[in-house]
GROMACS .gro file of C-alpha atoms in nm:
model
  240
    1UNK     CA    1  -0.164  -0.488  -1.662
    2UNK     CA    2   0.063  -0.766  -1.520
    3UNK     CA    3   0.194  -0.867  -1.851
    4UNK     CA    4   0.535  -0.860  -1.872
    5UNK     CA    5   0.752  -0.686  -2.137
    6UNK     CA    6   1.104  -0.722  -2.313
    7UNK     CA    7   1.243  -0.485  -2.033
    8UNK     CA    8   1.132  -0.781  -1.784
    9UNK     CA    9   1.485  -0.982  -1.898
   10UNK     CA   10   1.691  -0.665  -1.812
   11UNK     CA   11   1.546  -0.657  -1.493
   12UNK     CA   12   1.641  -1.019  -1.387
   13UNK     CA   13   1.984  -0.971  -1.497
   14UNK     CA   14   2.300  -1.000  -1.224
   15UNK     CA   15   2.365  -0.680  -1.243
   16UNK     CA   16   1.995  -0.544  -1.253
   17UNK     CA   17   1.992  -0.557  -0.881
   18UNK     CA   18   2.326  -0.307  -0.823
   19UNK     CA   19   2.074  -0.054  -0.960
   20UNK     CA   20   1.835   0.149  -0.712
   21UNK     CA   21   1.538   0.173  -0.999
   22UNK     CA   22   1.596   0.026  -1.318
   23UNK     CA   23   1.286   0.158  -1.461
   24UNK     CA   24   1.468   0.507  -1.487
   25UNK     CA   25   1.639   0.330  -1.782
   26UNK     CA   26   1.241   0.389  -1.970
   27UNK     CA   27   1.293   0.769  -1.994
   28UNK     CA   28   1.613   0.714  -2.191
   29UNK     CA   29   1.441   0.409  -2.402
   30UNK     CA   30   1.085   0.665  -2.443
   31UNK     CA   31   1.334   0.959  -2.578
   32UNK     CA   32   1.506   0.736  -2.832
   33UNK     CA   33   1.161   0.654  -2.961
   34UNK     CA   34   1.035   1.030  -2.998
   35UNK     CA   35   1.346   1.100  -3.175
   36UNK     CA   36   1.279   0.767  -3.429
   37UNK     CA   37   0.923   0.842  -3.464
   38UNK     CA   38   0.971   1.185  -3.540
   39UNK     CA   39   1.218   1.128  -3.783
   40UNK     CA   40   0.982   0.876  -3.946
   41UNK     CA   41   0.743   1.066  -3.958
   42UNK     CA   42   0.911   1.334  -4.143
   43UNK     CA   43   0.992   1.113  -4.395
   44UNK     CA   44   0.623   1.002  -4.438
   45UNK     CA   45   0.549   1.348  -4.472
   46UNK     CA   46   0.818   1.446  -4.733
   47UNK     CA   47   0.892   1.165  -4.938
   48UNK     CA   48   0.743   1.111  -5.176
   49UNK     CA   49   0.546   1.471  -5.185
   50UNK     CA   50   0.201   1.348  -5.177
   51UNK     CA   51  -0.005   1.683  -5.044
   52UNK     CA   52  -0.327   1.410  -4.958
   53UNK     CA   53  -0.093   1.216  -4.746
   54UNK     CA   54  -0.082   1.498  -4.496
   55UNK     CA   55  -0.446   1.553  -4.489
   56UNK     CA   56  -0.504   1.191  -4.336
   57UNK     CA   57  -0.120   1.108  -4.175
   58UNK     CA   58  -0.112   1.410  -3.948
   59UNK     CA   59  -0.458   1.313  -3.799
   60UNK     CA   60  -0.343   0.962  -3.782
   61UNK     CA   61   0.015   0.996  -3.582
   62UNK     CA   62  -0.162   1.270  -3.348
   63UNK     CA   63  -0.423   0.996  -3.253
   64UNK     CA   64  -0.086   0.727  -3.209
   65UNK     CA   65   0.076   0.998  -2.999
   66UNK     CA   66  -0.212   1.045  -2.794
   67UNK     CA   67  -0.270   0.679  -2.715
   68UNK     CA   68   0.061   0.646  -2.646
   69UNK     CA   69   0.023   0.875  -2.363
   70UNK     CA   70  -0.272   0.749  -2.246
   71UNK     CA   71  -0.230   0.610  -1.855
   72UNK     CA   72  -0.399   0.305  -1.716
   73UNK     CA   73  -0.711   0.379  -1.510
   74UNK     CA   74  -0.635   0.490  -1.129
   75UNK     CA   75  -0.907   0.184  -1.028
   76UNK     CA   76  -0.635  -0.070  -1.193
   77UNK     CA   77  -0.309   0.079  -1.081
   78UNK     CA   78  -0.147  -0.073  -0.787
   79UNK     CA   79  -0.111   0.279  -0.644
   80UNK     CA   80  -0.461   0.286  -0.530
   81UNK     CA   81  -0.453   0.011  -0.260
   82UNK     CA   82  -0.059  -0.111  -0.336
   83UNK     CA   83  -0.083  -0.335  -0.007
   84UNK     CA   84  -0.274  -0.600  -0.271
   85UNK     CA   85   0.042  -0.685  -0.463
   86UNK     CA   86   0.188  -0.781  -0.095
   87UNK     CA   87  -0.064  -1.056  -0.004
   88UNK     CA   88   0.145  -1.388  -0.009
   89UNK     CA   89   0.333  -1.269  -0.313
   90UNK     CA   90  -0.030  -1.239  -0.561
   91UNK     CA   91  -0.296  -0.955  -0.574
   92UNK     CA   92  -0.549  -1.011  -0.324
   93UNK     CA   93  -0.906  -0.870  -0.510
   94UNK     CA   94  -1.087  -0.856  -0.163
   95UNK     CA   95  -0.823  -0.573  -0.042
   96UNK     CA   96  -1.002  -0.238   0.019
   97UNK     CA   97  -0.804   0.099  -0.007
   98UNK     CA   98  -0.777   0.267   0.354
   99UNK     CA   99  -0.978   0.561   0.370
  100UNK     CA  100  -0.938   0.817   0.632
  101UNK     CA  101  -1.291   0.992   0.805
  102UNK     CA  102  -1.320   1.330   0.711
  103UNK     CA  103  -1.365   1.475   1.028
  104UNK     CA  104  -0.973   1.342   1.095
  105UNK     CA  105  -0.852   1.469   0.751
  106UNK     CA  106  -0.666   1.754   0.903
  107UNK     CA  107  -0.317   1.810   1.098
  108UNK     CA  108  -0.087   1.520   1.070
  109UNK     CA  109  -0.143   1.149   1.043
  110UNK     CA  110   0.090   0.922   1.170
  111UNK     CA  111   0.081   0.591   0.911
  112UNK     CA  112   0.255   0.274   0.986
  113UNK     CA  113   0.462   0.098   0.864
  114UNK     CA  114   0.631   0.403   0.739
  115UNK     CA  115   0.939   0.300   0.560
  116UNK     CA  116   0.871  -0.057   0.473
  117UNK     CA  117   0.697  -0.070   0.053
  118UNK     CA  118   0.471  -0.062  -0.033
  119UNK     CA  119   0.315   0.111   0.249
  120UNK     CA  120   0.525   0.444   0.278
  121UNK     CA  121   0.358   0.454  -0.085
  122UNK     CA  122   0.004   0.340   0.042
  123UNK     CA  123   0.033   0.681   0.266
  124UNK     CA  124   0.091   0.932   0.010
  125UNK     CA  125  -0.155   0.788  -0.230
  126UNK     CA  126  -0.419   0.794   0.087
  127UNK     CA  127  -0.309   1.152   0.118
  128UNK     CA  128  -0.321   1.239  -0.275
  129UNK     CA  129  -0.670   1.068  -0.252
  130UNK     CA  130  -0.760   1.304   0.012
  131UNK     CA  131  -0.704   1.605  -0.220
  132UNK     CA  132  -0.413   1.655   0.057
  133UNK     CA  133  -0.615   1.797   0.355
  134UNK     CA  134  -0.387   1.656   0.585
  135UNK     CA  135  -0.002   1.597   0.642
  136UNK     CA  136   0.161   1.268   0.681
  137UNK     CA  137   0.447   1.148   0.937
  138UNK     CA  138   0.575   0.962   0.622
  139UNK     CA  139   0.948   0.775   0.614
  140UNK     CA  140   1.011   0.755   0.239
  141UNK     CA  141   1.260   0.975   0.172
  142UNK     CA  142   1.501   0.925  -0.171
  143UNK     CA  143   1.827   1.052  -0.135
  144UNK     CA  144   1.836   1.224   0.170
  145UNK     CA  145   2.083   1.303   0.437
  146UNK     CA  146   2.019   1.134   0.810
  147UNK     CA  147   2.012   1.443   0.933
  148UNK     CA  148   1.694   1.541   0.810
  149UNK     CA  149   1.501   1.257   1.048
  150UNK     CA  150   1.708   1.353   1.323
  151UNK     CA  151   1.432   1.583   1.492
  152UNK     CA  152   1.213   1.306   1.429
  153UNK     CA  153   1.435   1.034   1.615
  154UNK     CA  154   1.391   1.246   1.946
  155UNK     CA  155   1.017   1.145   1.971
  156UNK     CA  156   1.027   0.770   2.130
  157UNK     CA  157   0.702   0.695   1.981
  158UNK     CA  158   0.860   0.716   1.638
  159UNK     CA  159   1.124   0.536   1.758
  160UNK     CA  160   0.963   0.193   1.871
  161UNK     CA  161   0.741   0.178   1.577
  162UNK     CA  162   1.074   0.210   1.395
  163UNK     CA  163   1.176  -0.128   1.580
  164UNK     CA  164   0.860  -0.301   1.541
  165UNK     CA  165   0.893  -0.255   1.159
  166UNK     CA  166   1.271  -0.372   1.198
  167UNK     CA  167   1.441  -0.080   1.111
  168UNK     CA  168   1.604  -0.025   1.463
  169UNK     CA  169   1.664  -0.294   1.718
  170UNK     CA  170   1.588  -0.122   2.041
  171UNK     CA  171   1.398  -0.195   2.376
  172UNK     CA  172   1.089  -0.045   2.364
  173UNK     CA  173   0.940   0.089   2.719
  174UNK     CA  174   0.583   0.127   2.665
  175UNK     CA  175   0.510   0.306   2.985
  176UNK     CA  176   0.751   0.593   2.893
  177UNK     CA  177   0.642   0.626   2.545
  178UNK     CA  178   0.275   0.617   2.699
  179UNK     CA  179   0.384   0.890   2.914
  180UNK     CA  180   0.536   1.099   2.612
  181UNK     CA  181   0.223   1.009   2.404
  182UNK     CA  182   0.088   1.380   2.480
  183UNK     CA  183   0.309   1.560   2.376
  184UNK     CA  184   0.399   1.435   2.098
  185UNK     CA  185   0.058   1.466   1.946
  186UNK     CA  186   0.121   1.812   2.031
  187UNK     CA  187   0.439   1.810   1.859
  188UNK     CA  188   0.351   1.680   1.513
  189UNK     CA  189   0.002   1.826   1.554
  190UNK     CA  190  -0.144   1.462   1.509
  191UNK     CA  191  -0.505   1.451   1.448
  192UNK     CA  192  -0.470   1.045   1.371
  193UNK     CA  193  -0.265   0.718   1.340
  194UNK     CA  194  -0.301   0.443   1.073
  195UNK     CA  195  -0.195   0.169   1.075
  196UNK     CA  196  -0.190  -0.052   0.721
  197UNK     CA  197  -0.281  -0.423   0.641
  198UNK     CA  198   0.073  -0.536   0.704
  199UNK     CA  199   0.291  -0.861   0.840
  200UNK     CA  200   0.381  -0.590   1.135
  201UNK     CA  201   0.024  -0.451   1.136
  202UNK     CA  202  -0.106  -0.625   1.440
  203UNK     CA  203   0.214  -0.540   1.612
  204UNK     CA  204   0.104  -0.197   1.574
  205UNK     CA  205  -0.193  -0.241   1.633
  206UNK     CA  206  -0.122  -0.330   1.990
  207UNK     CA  207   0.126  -0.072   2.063
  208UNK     CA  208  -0.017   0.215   1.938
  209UNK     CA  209  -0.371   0.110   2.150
  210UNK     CA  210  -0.157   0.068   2.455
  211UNK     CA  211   0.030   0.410   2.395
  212UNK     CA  212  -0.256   0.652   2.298
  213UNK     CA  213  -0.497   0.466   2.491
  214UNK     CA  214  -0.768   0.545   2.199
  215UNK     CA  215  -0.951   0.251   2.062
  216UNK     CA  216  -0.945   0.083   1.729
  217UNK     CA  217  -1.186   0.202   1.444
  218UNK     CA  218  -1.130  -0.021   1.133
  219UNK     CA  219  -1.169   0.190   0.825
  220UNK     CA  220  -1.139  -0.010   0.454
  221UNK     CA  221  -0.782  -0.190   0.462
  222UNK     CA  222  -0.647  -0.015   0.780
  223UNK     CA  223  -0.700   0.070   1.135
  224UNK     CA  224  -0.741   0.400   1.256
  225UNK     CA  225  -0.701   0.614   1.601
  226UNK     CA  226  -0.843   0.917   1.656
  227UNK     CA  227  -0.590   1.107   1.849
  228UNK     CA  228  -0.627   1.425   2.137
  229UNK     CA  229  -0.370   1.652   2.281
  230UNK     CA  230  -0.530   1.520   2.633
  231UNK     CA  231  -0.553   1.155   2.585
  232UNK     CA  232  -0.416   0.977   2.881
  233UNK     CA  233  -0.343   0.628   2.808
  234UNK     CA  234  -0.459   0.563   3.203
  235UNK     CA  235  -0.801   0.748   3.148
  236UNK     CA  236  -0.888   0.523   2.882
  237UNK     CA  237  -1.242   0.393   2.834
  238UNK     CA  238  -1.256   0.047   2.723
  239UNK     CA  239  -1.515  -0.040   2.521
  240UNK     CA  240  -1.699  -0.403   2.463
   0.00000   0.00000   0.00000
């Protein structure tokens, strides 16, 4: 709801920032508060012994705990399109969520920018929003060993669109990741790339066109390639 609360002063404090997620401090704070409001309300109940408090109390803290657990609506969370909150540091209202055509949602989709927040977040919710018909080449990955992307590091496309987001600082030969284009679709069974609203997007935009020689499709707040275990970057058609 953008409206801050008290645990907005912890978060700006020096030390706030050694801390990977400082929000994780709300579970502790929410469990504290069960255990206070439960004890309250056992003394409500019990003291003093009033049998026609119960008959309107009970009713009364179910309906408390119940709006307490109420979410905010999916349409107002940042989750749904969280590339708004990025715009030139405010929400931008005109910001569309990316939606994927159905005839793509299946195999893997390779998004971009894949590590960089909030889009590694903007993926999965695309992919949640999908009902998950699809896979996602996805780089968000807390608390893991290297050695889990090491397979992944092997396929040079994933390697320069690692440098374009400035993660790595590599060269990046487009004609030999052109080349391996092929079978790498093969590899991670991609059926698509998207590529997010981002300060990198065009960037991206302009190497993945070059590499899978597919053309653009703009879809809501991304751009989208459909993607073939044959494309050829040199048989492709360009269309005006």
């Amino acid at each position: 709801l953008r409206i801050p609360g008290p645990a907005a002063f912890f978060f700006h404090l020096p030390f706030a920032k050694f801390i990977s997620a400082p929000a994780r401090f709300d579970v502790i704070v929410a469990l504290c508060l069960a255990i206070l409001g439960s004890l309250g309300a056992k003394y409500l109940l019990r003291s003093p012994p009033n049998p026609r408090r119960k008959y309107w109390l009970m009713p009364l803290i179910f309906l408390l705990v119940v709006a307490d657990y109420l979410t905010v609506p999916f349409p107002r969370a940042s989750t749904v399109d969280p590339g708004k909150a990025y715009r030139v540091g405010r929400p931008n209202p005109n910001a569309i969520a990316c939606t994927l055509p159905r005839d793509l949602q299946h195999g893997t989709v390779l998004t971009f920018p894949s590590l960089i927040a909030p889009y590694c977040l903007k993926s999965m919710w695309m992919q949640v929003a999908d009902a998950g018909r699809f896979a996602i080449v996805d780089g968000y990955l807390s608390y893991t060993p290297p050695d889990v992307w090491k397979p992944f590091w092997n396929i040079r496309i994933l390697r320069s669109l690692m440098t374009i987001e400035g993660i790595y600082h590599e060269r990046i030969d487009t004609a030999a990741d052109a080349a391996s284009a092929p079978g790498a679709i093969r590899e991670l069974n991609l059926s698509a790339a998207v590529v997010f609203d981002s300060p990198q997007g065009d960037a991206g935009v302009a190497y993945l066109r070059k590499v899978f020689g597919a053309m653009p499709e703009r879809e809501g707040s991304c751009t989208v390639y459909r993607l073939r275990p044959e494309q050829n970057p040199a048989t492709a058609v360009t269309v005006k």
